[in-house]
CSV table of C-alpha atoms in Angstrom, one decimal:
chain,number,residue,atom,x,y,z
A,283,UNK,CA,8.4,1.5,-68.9
A,284,UNK,CA,5.7,4.1,-69.2
A,285,UNK,CA,5.6,7.3,-67.2
A,286,UNK,CA,3.1,5.8,-64.9
A,287,UNK,CA,5.5,3.1,-63.8
A,288,UNK,CA,7.8,3.9,-60.9
A,289,UNK,CA,11.6,3.7,-61.4
A,290,UNK,CA,12.1,1.1,-58.7
A,291,UNK,CA,10.6,-2.3,-59.2
A,292,UNK,CA,6.9,-2.1,-58.3
A,293,UNK,CA,5.4,-4.2,-55.5
A,294,UNK,CA,2.1,-4.7,-57.4
A,295,UNK,CA,0.1,-3.6,-60.4
A,296,UNK,CA,-3.6,-3.3,-61.0
A,297,UNK,CA,-4.8,-3.3,-64.6
A,298,UNK,CA,-7.5,-0.6,-65.1
A,299,UNK,CA,-10.9,-1.9,-66.1
A,300,UNK,CA,-12.6,-0.5,-69.2
A,301,UNK,CA,-14.4,-1.3,-72.4
A,302,UNK,CA,-13.5,-3.6,-75.3
A,303,UNK,CA,-9.8,-3.8,-76.1
A,304,UNK,CA,-9.1,-3.1,-79.8
A,305,UNK,CA,-5.8,-2.7,-81.5
A,306,UNK,CA,-2.7,-4.3,-83.0
A,307,UNK,CA,0.6,-5.4,-81.5
A,308,UNK,CA,3.8,-7.2,-82.4
A,309,UNK,CA,5.2,-9.1,-79.3
A,310,UNK,CA,9.0,-9.5,-78.9
A,311,UNK,CA,10.8,-12.4,-80.3
A,312,UNK,CA,10.1,-16.0,-79.1
A,313,UNK,CA,12.1,-17.0,-76.1
A,314,UNK,CA,11.9,-20.7,-77.2
A,315,UNK,CA,13.3,-19.9,-80.6
A,316,UNK,CA,15.9,-17.4,-79.4
A,317,UNK,CA,17.5,-19.9,-76.9
A,318,UNK,CA,17.4,-22.7,-79.5
A,319,UNK,CA,19.0,-20.5,-82.1
A,320,UNK,CA,21.7,-19.4,-79.6
A,321,UNK,CA,22.6,-23.0,-78.9
A,322,UNK,CA,22.8,-24.0,-82.6
A,323,UNK,CA,24.8,-20.8,-83.5
A,324,UNK,CA,27.2,-21.3,-80.6
A,325,UNK,CA,28.0,-24.9,-81.7
A,326,UNK,CA,28.2,-24.0,-85.4
A,327,UNK,CA,31.2,-23.6,-87.7
A,328,UNK,CA,31.3,-20.0,-88.9
A,329,UNK,CA,29.4,-16.9,-87.7
A,330,UNK,CA,25.6,-16.5,-87.3
A,331,UNK,CA,23.4,-13.5,-87.2
A,332,UNK,CA,20.1,-13.9,-85.3
A,333,UNK,CA,17.5,-11.2,-85.9
A,334,UNK,CA,14.3,-10.4,-83.9
A,335,UNK,CA,15.7,-11.9,-80.7
A,336,UNK,CA,14.1,-11.7,-77.3
A,337,UNK,CA,16.0,-9.8,-74.7
A,338,UNK,CA,15.0,-11.1,-71.3
A,339,UNK,CA,16.3,-12.9,-68.2
A,340,UNK,CA,16.0,-16.3,-69.8
A,341,UNK,CA,18.0,-15.3,-72.9
A,342,UNK,CA,20.5,-13.2,-70.9
A,343,UNK,CA,21.5,-16.2,-68.7
A,344,UNK,CA,21.9,-18.3,-71.9
A,345,UNK,CA,24.1,-15.7,-73.5
A,346,UNK,CA,26.2,-15.2,-70.3
A,347,UNK,CA,26.8,-19.0,-70.0
A,348,UNK,CA,27.8,-19.3,-73.7
A,349,UNK,CA,30.3,-16.4,-73.3
A,350,UNK,CA,31.9,-18.2,-70.3
A,351,UNK,CA,32.4,-21.1,-72.7
A,352,UNK,CA,34.4,-18.9,-75.1
A,353,UNK,CA,31.6,-18.1,-77.5
A,354,UNK,CA,31.9,-14.6,-78.9
A,355,UNK,CA,28.5,-12.8,-78.8
A,356,UNK,CA,27.8,-9.3,-80.0
A,357,UNK,CA,24.4,-7.7,-79.3
A,358,UNK,CA,22.8,-4.8,-81.3
A,359,UNK,CA,19.2,-4.2,-80.2
A,360,UNK,CA,17.3,-7.4,-81.1
A,361,UNK,CA,20.1,-8.6,-83.4
A,362,UNK,CA,22.8,-11.0,-82.0
A,363,UNK,CA,26.0,-12.0,-83.8
A,364,UNK,CA,27.4,-15.4,-82.6
A,365,UNK,CA,30.8,-16.9,-83.3
A,366,UNK,CA,31.7,-20.2,-81.6
A,367,UNK,CA,35.1,-20.7,-83.3
A,368,UNK,CA,36.9,-20.0,-80.1
A,369,UNK,CA,34.6,-22.1,-77.9
A,370,UNK,CA,36.6,-23.9,-75.2
A,371,UNK,CA,36.1,-27.1,-73.0
A,372,UNK,CA,37.3,-25.9,-69.6
A,373,UNK,CA,39.4,-28.4,-67.6
A,374,UNK,CA,38.4,-26.8,-64.4
A,375,UNK,CA,34.8,-26.5,-63.3
A,376,UNK,CA,33.2,-23.4,-64.8
A,377,UNK,CA,30.1,-22.2,-62.8
A,378,UNK,CA,27.1,-21.3,-64.9
A,379,UNK,CA,24.1,-19.5,-63.3
A,380,UNK,CA,20.9,-20.1,-65.2
A,381,UNK,CA,18.4,-18.4,-62.8
A,382,UNK,CA,15.0,-20.2,-63.4
A,383,UNK,CA,15.4,-20.8,-67.1
A,384,UNK,CA,14.3,-24.3,-68.0
A,385,UNK,CA,15.4,-24.0,-71.6
A,386,UNK,CA,18.9,-22.8,-70.6
A,387,UNK,CA,19.6,-25.5,-68.0
A,388,UNK,CA,18.3,-28.4,-70.2
A,389,UNK,CA,19.8,-27.2,-73.5
A,390,UNK,CA,23.2,-26.3,-72.0
A,391,UNK,CA,23.4,-29.6,-70.0
A,392,UNK,CA,23.0,-31.6,-73.2
A,393,UNK,CA,25.2,-29.5,-75.4
A,394,UNK,CA,28.1,-29.1,-73.0
A,395,UNK,CA,28.0,-32.8,-72.2
A,396,UNK,CA,28.5,-33.5,-75.9
A,397,UNK,CA,31.1,-30.8,-76.4
A,398,UNK,CA,33.1,-31.8,-73.3
A,399,UNK,CA,34.5,-29.9,-70.4
A,400,UNK,CA,33.7,-29.3,-66.8
A,401,UNK,CA,30.7,-27.2,-65.7
A,402,UNK,CA,28.3,-26.7,-62.8
A,403,UNK,CA,24.9,-25.4,-63.8
A,404,UNK,CA,22.9,-23.9,-60.9
A,405,UNK,CA,20.0,-21.4,-60.5
A,406,UNK,CA,17.5,-19.9,-58.1
A,407,UNK,CA,16.0,-22.1,-55.4
A,408,UNK,CA,13.0,-23.0,-57.6
A,409,UNK,CA,15.3,-24.3,-60.3
A,410,UNK,CA,16.8,-26.7,-57.8
A,411,UNK,CA,13.3,-28.2,-57.3
A,412,UNK,CA,12.7,-28.7,-61.1
A,413,UNK,CA,13.4,-32.2,-62.3
A,414,UNK,CA,16.2,-32.9,-64.8
A,415,UNK,CA,17.1,-36.5,-63.8
A,416,UNK,CA,15.6,-38.0,-67.0
A,417,UNK,CA,17.9,-35.9,-69.1
A,418,UNK,CA,21.0,-36.5,-66.9
A,419,UNK,CA,20.3,-40.3,-66.9
A,420,UNK,CA,20.2,-40.3,-70.7
A,421,UNK,CA,23.5,-38.4,-70.9
A,422,UNK,CA,25.2,-40.6,-68.2
A,423,UNK,CA,24.6,-43.6,-70.4
A,424,UNK,CA,26.7,-42.2,-73.3
A,425,UNK,CA,29.0,-39.6,-71.7
A,426,UNK,CA,32.8,-40.1,-71.4
A,427,UNK,CA,33.1,-38.9,-67.8
A,428,UNK,CA,30.5,-38.1,-65.2
A,429,UNK,CA,27.3,-36.1,-64.9
A,430,UNK,CA,25.3,-35.8,-61.7
A,431,UNK,CA,22.4,-34.0,-60.1
A,432,UNK,CA,23.4,-32.4,-56.8
A,433,UNK,CA,19.9,-31.7,-55.4
A,434,UNK,CA,17.5,-34.4,-54.1
A,435,UNK,CA,15.0,-36.0,-56.4
A,436,UNK,CA,17.2,-35.5,-59.5
A,437,UNK,CA,17.2,-31.7,-59.7
A,438,UNK,CA,19.9,-29.1,-60.4
A,439,UNK,CA,22.6,-28.1,-59.8
A,440,UNK,CA,24.1,-30.3,-62.5
A,441,UNK,CA,27.8,-31.1,-62.4
A,442,UNK,CA,29.3,-32.1,-65.7
A,443,UNK,CA,32.8,-33.6,-66.2
A,444,UNK,CA,32.9,-34.8,-69.8
A,445,UNK,CA,35.1,-35.8,-72.6
A,446,UNK,CA,32.2,-36.0,-75.0
A,447,UNK,CA,29.9,-38.9,-75.9
A,448,UNK,CA,30.7,-42.5,-76.4
A,449,UNK,CA,29.4,-44.4,-79.5
A,450,UNK,CA,29.2,-48.1,-80.4
A,451,UNK,CA,30.4,-49.9,-83.4
A,452,UNK,CA,29.4,-53.3,-84.6
A,453,UNK,CA,31.7,-54.8,-81.9
A,454,UNK,CA,30.4,-52.6,-79.2
A,455,UNK,CA,33.4,-50.4,-78.6
A,456,UNK,CA,34.0,-46.7,-78.8
A,457,UNK,CA,35.5,-46.0,-82.2
A,458,UNK,CA,35.7,-43.2,-84.7
A,459,UNK,CA,32.7,-43.2,-87.0
A,460,UNK,CA,30.5,-45.0,-84.4
A,461,UNK,CA,26.9,-44.3,-83.7
A,462,UNK,CA,25.4,-42.9,-80.5
A,463,UNK,CA,22.1,-44.2,-79.2
A,464,UNK,CA,20.3,-42.6,-76.3
A,465,UNK,CA,16.9,-43.2,-74.5
A,466,UNK,CA,15.0,-40.5,-72.7
A,467,UNK,CA,11.5,-40.3,-71.0
A,468,UNK,CA,9.1,-37.9,-72.7
A,469,UNK,CA,6.4,-37.4,-70.2
A,470,UNK,CA,7.8,-34.6,-68.0
A,471,UNK,CA,9.3,-32.2,-70.5
A,472,UNK,CA,9.9,-32.1,-74.2
A,473,UNK,CA,12.9,-29.9,-73.5
A,474,UNK,CA,14.9,-33.1,-72.6
A,475,UNK,CA,14.4,-34.4,-76.1
A,476,UNK,CA,15.0,-31.0,-77.7
A,477,UNK,CA,18.3,-30.7,-75.7
A,478,UNK,CA,19.5,-34.0,-76.9
A,479,UNK,CA,18.5,-33.3,-80.4
A,480,UNK,CA,20.5,-30.0,-80.5
A,481,UNK,CA,23.5,-31.6,-78.8
A,482,UNK,CA,23.6,-34.4,-81.4
A,483,UNK,CA,25.4,-32.4,-84.2
A,484,UNK,CA,28.1,-31.5,-81.6
A,485,UNK,CA,28.7,-35.2,-81.1
A,486,UNK,CA,28.8,-35.7,-84.9
A,487,UNK,CA,31.4,-33.0,-85.3
A,488,UNK,CA,33.5,-35.0,-82.7
A,489,UNK,CA,33.6,-38.0,-85.0
A,490,UNK,CA,30.3,-39.9,-84.7
A,491,UNK,CA,28.3,-40.8,-87.8
A,492,UNK,CA,24.8,-40.3,-86.3
A,493,UNK,CA,22.8,-40.0,-83.1
A,494,UNK,CA,19.6,-41.9,-82.5
A,495,UNK,CA,17.3,-40.7,-79.6
A,496,UNK,CA,14.5,-43.0,-78.5
A,497,UNK,CA,11.6,-41.4,-76.5
A,498,UNK,CA,10.2,-43.8,-73.9
A,499,UNK,CA,6.5,-43.4,-73.2
A,500,UNK,CA,4.4,-40.4,-73.9
A,501,UNK,CA,5.9,-37.3,-75.4
A,502,UNK,CA,4.4,-34.0,-74.1
A,503,UNK,CA,4.4,-30.7,-76.0
A,504,UNK,CA,5.2,-32.2,-79.4
A,505,UNK,CA,5.1,-28.9,-81.3
A,506,UNK,CA,8.2,-27.8,-79.4
A,507,UNK,CA,10.1,-30.8,-80.7
A,508,UNK,CA,9.1,-29.9,-84.3
A,509,UNK,CA,10.3,-26.3,-83.6
A,510,UNK,CA,13.6,-27.7,-82.5
A,511,UNK,CA,14.0,-29.8,-85.6
A,512,UNK,CA,13.1,-26.8,-87.9
A,513,UNK,CA,15.6,-24.6,-86.1
A,514,UNK,CA,18.4,-27.2,-86.4
A,515,UNK,CA,17.7,-27.7,-90.1
A,516,UNK,CA,18.2,-23.9,-90.6
A,517,UNK,CA,21.7,-24.4,-89.2
A,518,UNK,CA,22.5,-27.3,-91.5
A,519,UNK,CA,21.6,-30.3,-89.4
A,520,UNK,CA,19.8,-33.3,-90.7
A,521,UNK,CA,17.0,-34.7,-88.6
A,522,UNK,CA,14.4,-37.4,-89.2
A,523,UNK,CA,11.6,-37.9,-86.7
A,524,UNK,CA,9.7,-41.3,-86.7
A,525,UNK,CA,6.5,-42.0,-84.7
A,526,UNK,CA,6.4,-45.7,-83.8
A,527,UNK,CA,3.3,-47.7,-84.6
A,528,UNK,CA,1.3,-49.4,-81.8
A,529,UNK,CA,3.0,-52.7,-82.2
A,530,UNK,CA,6.5,-51.2,-81.8
A,531,UNK,CA,5.4,-49.2,-78.8
A,532,UNK,CA,4.0,-52.4,-77.2
A,533,UNK,CA,7.4,-54.1,-77.8
A,534,UNK,CA,9.8,-51.6,-76.4
A,535,UNK,CA,7.8,-48.6,-75.1
A,536,UNK,CA,9.5,-46.3,-77.7
A,537,UNK,CA,6.9,-43.8,-78.9
A,538,UNK,CA,9.2,-41.6,-81.1
A,539,UNK,CA,12.6,-42.2,-82.6
A,540,UNK,CA,14.8,-39.3,-83.7
A,541,UNK,CA,17.8,-39.7,-86.0
A,542,UNK,CA,20.3,-36.9,-86.3
A,543,UNK,CA,23.0,-37.1,-89.0
A,544,UNK,CA,24.8,-34.8,-91.4
A,545,UNK,CA,28.0,-32.8,-90.7
A,546,UNK,CA,27.2,-30.6,-87.8
A,547,UNK,CA,26.0,-27.0,-87.7
A,548,UNK,CA,26.9,-24.2,-90.1
A,549,UNK,CA,26.7,-20.5,-89.3
A,550,UNK,CA,23.7,-18.7,-90.9
A,551,UNK,CA,21.4,-15.7,-90.7
A,552,UNK,CA,18.3,-16.6,-88.8
A,553,UNK,CA,15.1,-14.6,-88.1
A,554,UNK,CA,13.2,-15.2,-84.9
A,555,UNK,CA,9.4,-15.1,-84.9
A,556,UNK,CA,7.4,-13.0,-82.4
A,557,UNK,CA,6.6,-15.0,-79.2
A,558,UNK,CA,3.3,-16.9,-79.7
A,559,UNK,CA,3.0,-17.7,-76.0
A,560,UNK,CA,3.2,-13.9,-75.3
A,561,UNK,CA,0.7,-13.3,-78.0
A,562,UNK,CA,-1.9,-15.4,-76.2
A,563,UNK,CA,-2.3,-12.6,-73.6
A,564,UNK,CA,-3.3,-10.1,-76.2
A,565,UNK,CA,-5.7,-12.4,-78.0
A,566,UNK,CA,-7.2,-13.2,-74.6
A,567,UNK,CA,-7.7,-9.5,-73.9
A,568,UNK,CA,-10.0,-9.4,-76.9
A,569,UNK,CA,-11.8,-12.6,-75.8
A,570,UNK,CA,-12.4,-11.3,-72.2
A,571,UNK,CA,-13.6,-7.8,-73.2
A,572,UNK,CA,-15.4,-8.6,-76.5
A,573,UNK,CA,-12.9,-6.5,-78.4
A,574,UNK,CA,-10.6,-7.1,-81.5
A,575,UNK,CA,-6.9,-7.6,-81.3
A,576,UNK,CA,-4.5,-8.3,-84.1
A,577,UNK,CA,-1.1,-9.9,-83.4
A,578,UNK,CA,1.4,-9.1,-86.2
A,579,UNK,CA,4.2,-11.3,-87.4
A,580,UNK,CA,2.4,-14.6,-86.7
A,581,UNK,CA,0.3,-16.9,-88.9
A,582,UNK,CA,-1.2,-20.4,-88.3
A,583,UNK,CA,1.8,-21.8,-90.1
A,584,UNK,CA,4.2,-20.4,-87.5
A,585,UNK,CA,6.8,-22.7,-86.0
A,586,UNK,CA,5.4,-22.2,-82.5
A,587,UNK,CA,2.5,-24.4,-81.6
A,588,UNK,CA,1.0,-21.9,-79.3
A,589,UNK,CA,-0.6,-20.1,-82.2
A,590,UNK,CA,-3.2,-22.9,-81.8
A,591,UNK,CA,-4.5,-20.9,-78.8
A,592,UNK,CA,-6.6,-19.0,-81.4
A,593,UNK,CA,-8.4,-22.2,-82.3
A,594,UNK,CA,-9.3,-22.7,-78.7
A,595,UNK,CA,-10.7,-19.2,-78.4
A,596,UNK,CA,-12.7,-19.9,-81.6
A,597,UNK,CA,-14.2,-22.9,-79.9
A,598,UNK,CA,-15.3,-20.6,-77.1
A,599,UNK,CA,-17.2,-18.4,-79.5
A,600,UNK,CA,-14.6,-15.8,-80.7
A,601,UNK,CA,-14.1,-15.0,-84.3
A,602,UNK,CA,-10.6,-16.0,-85.6
A,603,UNK,CA,-9.2,-14.6,-88.8
A,604,UNK,CA,-5.7,-14.3,-90.3
A,605,UNK,CA,-3.8,-13.1,-93.3
A,606,UNK,CA,-0.2,-13.6,-94.6
A,607,UNK,CA,1.4,-11.8,-91.6
A,608,UNK,CA,-1.1,-11.5,-88.7
A,609,UNK,CA,-3.7,-13.3,-86.6
A,610,UNK,CA,-6.9,-11.6,-85.2
A,611,UNK,CA,-9.3,-12.6,-82.4
A,612,UNK,CA,-12.6,-10.7,-82.2
A,613,UNK,CA,-15.6,-11.0,-79.9
A,614,UNK,CA,-16.2,-12.4,-76.5
A,615,UNK,CA,-15.4,-16.0,-75.4
A,616,UNK,CA,-19.0,-16.9,-74.6
A,617,UNK,CA,-18.9,-20.6,-73.5
A,618,UNK,CA,-16.7,-22.9,-71.6
A,619,UNK,CA,-15.1,-25.9,-73.3
A,620,UNK,CA,-13.5,-29.3,-72.7
A,621,UNK,CA,-10.0,-29.1,-74.3
A,622,UNK,CA,-6.8,-31.1,-74.5
A,623,UNK,CA,-4.0,-28.6,-74.1
A,624,UNK,CA,-1.0,-30.9,-74.1
A,625,UNK,CA,0.4,-29.3,-77.3
A,626,UNK,CA,-0.1,-25.7,-76.1
A,627,UNK,CA,0.4,-26.1,-72.3
A,628,UNK,CA,2.1,-22.7,-71.9
A,629,UNK,CA,-1.2,-21.1,-72.6
A,630,UNK,CA,-3.2,-23.0,-69.9
A,631,UNK,CA,-3.0,-20.0,-67.5
A,632,UNK,CA,-4.2,-17.6,-70.2
A,633,UNK,CA,-7.2,-19.8,-71.0
A,634,UNK,CA,-8.0,-20.2,-67.3
A,635,UNK,CA,-8.5,-16.4,-67.0
A,636,UNK,CA,-10.6,-16.3,-70.1
A,637,UNK,CA,-12.7,-19.1,-68.6
A,638,UNK,CA,-13.6,-16.9,-65.7
A,639,UNK,CA,-15.7,-14.7,-68.1
A,640,UNK,CA,-17.4,-17.5,-70.1
A,641,UNK,CA,-20.7,-19.3,-69.4
A,642,UNK,CA,-20.3,-22.8,-68.0
A,643,UNK,CA,-17.2,-24.8,-66.9
A,644,UNK,CA,-14.0,-25.2,-68.7
A,645,UNK,CA,-12.1,-28.5,-68.4
A,646,UNK,CA,-8.4,-28.5,-69.3
A,647,UNK,CA,-6.8,-31.9,-69.9
A,648,UNK,CA,-3.5,-33.7,-70.4
A,649,UNK,CA,-1.2,-31.1,-68.9
A,650,UNK,CA,0.1,-33.0,-65.8
A,651,UNK,CA,3.6,-31.8,-66.7
A,652,UNK,CA,2.6,-28.2,-65.9
A,653,UNK,CA,3.2,-29.0,-62.2
A,654,UNK,CA,7.0,-29.0,-62.9
A,655,UNK,CA,7.3,-25.5,-64.5
A,656,UNK,CA,8.4,-22.3,-62.9
A,657,UNK,CA,5.7,-23.1,-60.3
A,658,UNK,CA,3.0,-25.7,-60.0
A,659,UNK,CA,0.9,-24.3,-62.8
A,660,UNK,CA,-2.1,-26.5,-61.8
A,661,UNK,CA,-2.2,-26.3,-58.0
A,662,UNK,CA,-1.0,-22.7,-57.6
A,663,UNK,CA,-3.2,-21.6,-60.5
A,664,UNK,CA,-6.2,-23.1,-58.9
A,665,UNK,CA,-5.4,-21.3,-55.6
A,666,UNK,CA,-5.4,-17.9,-57.3
A,667,UNK,CA,-8.5,-18.6,-59.4
A,668,UNK,CA,-10.4,-19.4,-56.3
A,669,UNK,CA,-9.5,-16.0,-54.9
A,670,UNK,CA,-11.3,-14.5,-57.8
A,671,UNK,CA,-14.4,-16.4,-56.9
A,672,UNK,CA,-14.1,-19.4,-59.3
A,673,UNK,CA,-14.9,-23.0,-58.3
A,674,UNK,CA,-11.9,-25.0,-59.3
A,675,UNK,CA,-11.4,-28.8,-59.2
A,676,UNK,CA,-7.9,-30.1,-59.6
A,677,UNK,CA,-7.3,-33.3,-61.6
A,678,UNK,CA,-4.2,-35.4,-62.1
A,679,UNK,CA,-3.9,-34.1,-65.6
A,680,UNK,CA,-5.4,-30.6,-65.3
A,681,UNK,CA,-8.3,-28.7,-63.8
A,682,UNK,CA,-12.0,-27.8,-64.2
A,683,UNK,CA,-12.9,-24.1,-63.8
A,684,UNK,CA,-16.4,-23.0,-63.1
A,685,UNK,CA,-16.7,-19.2,-63.4
A,686,UNK,CA,-18.3,-17.2,-60.5
A,687,UNK,CA,-21.9,-16.4,-61.3
A,688,UNK,CA,-21.5,-12.6,-60.7
A,689,UNK,CA,-18.1,-12.4,-62.4
A,690,UNK,CA,-14.7,-12.4,-60.8
A,691,UNK,CA,-14.3,-10.5,-57.5
A,692,UNK,CA,-11.5,-8.2,-56.4
A,693,UNK,CA,-8.5,-10.0,-55.1
A,694,UNK,CA,-4.8,-9.7,-54.4
A,695,UNK,CA,-3.1,-12.4,-56.4
A,696,UNK,CA,0.3,-14.1,-55.9
A,697,UNK,CA,2.5,-14.9,-58.9
A,698,UNK,CA,4.9,-17.3,-57.3
A,699,UNK,CA,7.7,-15.5,-59.3
A,700,UNK,CA,6.2,-17.1,-62.4
A,701,UNK,CA,6.1,-14.7,-65.4
A,702,UNK,CA,3.1,-16.5,-66.9
A,703,UNK,CA,1.1,-16.3,-63.7
A,704,UNK,CA,1.7,-12.5,-63.6
A,705,UNK,CA,0.8,-11.9,-67.3
A,706,UNK,CA,-2.3,-14.1,-67.4
A,707,UNK,CA,-3.8,-13.2,-64.0
A,708,UNK,CA,-3.4,-9.5,-64.8
A,709,UNK,CA,-5.9,-9.9,-67.6
A,710,UNK,CA,-8.7,-10.5,-65.1
A,711,UNK,CA,-8.4,-6.8,-64.2
A,712,UNK,CA,-9.6,-5.8,-67.7
A,713,UNK,CA,-13.2,-6.4,-66.6
A,714,UNK,CA,-13.0,-7.0,-62.8
A,715,UNK,CA,-12.3,-4.1,-60.4
A,716,UNK,CA,-9.6,-4.4,-57.9
A,717,UNK,CA,-7.5,-7.3,-59.2
A,718,UNK,CA,-4.0,-6.6,-57.8
A,719,UNK,CA,-1.0,-8.6,-59.1
A,720,UNK,CA,2.0,-9.0,-56.8
A,721,UNK,CA,5.6,-9.0,-58.0
A,722,UNK,CA,4.8,-7.9,-61.6
A,723,UNK,CA,8.6,-7.5,-62.2
A,724,UNK,CA,8.8,-11.3,-62.5
A,725,UNK,CA,7.8,-10.8,-66.2
A,726,UNK,CA,11.4,-9.9,-66.8
A,727,UNK,CA,12.0,-13.6,-67.3
A,728,UNK,CA,10.5,-13.6,-70.8
A,729,UNK,CA,8.8,-10.3,-71.4
A,730,UNK,CA,10.2,-7.3,-69.6
A,731,UNK,CA,8.0,-4.8,-71.3
A,732,UNK,CA,4.7,-6.7,-71.0
A,733,UNK,CA,2.8,-4.3,-68.8
A,734,UNK,CA,4.0,-1.3,-70.9
A,735,UNK,CA,2.8,-3.0,-74.1
A,736,UNK,CA,-0.5,-4.0,-72.5
A,737,UNK,CA,-1.0,-0.4,-71.3
A,738,UNK,CA,-0.5,0.9,-74.8
A,739,UNK,CA,-2.9,-1.6,-76.3
A,740,UNK,CA,-5.7,-0.9,-73.9
A,741,UNK,CA,-5.2,2.8,-74.0
A,742,UNK,CA,-5.3,3.5,-70.2
A,743,UNK,CA,-2.6,3.5,-67.5
A,744,UNK,CA,-2.2,0.8,-64.9
A,745,UNK,CA,-2.1,1.5,-61.2
A,746,UNK,CA,1.3,0.8,-59.7
A,747,UNK,CA,2.2,0.5,-56.0
């Protein structure tokens, strides 16, 4: 942290207003890629070295849980060495604490179900309100043993008592060399499908020939599924993703069919991209202030779909350019837009703050699943935007933001212990006086040094209390 930041966790922070923000920055490694790579490496034969990793609460709880399962993990800065050769399947319940990390609870639930053993995955109170029933129901249909949600409405803690997955042969019995077929809903979180995909090579190592996963209904956040597949391929897995045509969907409600085959995971050296969701805040800083910000280490061809946020800012009037290792946003976001953000839903809060400084309303569509994140990222976001003077209409699938005519007003804003609320809402303070963000330390979940990096980019200190 900078010298302006107190040693004890601050109660609030106010970003200092000023002129256009200009500069270059490289965000830390992607949380989504780091946790995916950790799962694949932990389940691989041989040793893996992961470089450019994110060090944050979400990745630390993943690492801690894998270590409790016998995985050897050595950390050297942003490089992590992973050796799963001594991984165990405990015959007594092993408690795993995953805080409020959605990737950790969903990826571990699927992988440990396939690997076998007894585990109880629990977290903070908000985690015990986040749905996981669709994933648990999919696993219960193929698991040898039991898997249950302990909270009402199909939420964690999750208790796993597993001897691995069952397959079916031509005569419908569990035999070596059999196939595994699962079905999972796709409309709440793509992490359910990603978890099953990453667990599939574990089942294959245990003797099954292939795993087929059928997605029922709409699949949200599709780019994250493609990211999962690319990561798995880097560790030696074979994945085929098939979109069903309209006739097939009408027959069986299956929108996507994923087939995983091959011989399991192999250890490898794997480089993690900078976090594109985190990059959105710096691109937004340029769009709000009329400045110019370059994010290094990312291109439009990055694995992470959230680089598409630059296209959204371009629609709002910014200039978007890129080269072989960076992406730049220049100029102010002049006009509101009507945009489907299903594929880049983690940047909705960032766009909402940019919309406060544009002319005309901004309509965000097709992100109903955002209500089930670290907080209700539609209802709670609307509440805080209204404090800044915006007119906000909530819809079933998103919201419409009409900016205040005189610009955002001063306000004290709640973050709901949601890292993305803290980082996005703080950007309003770049051009609006007196925007105070409560509980800024919640950014430790995915970006512990966010406010330090923002301070260095804008070239002026924040006010901490």
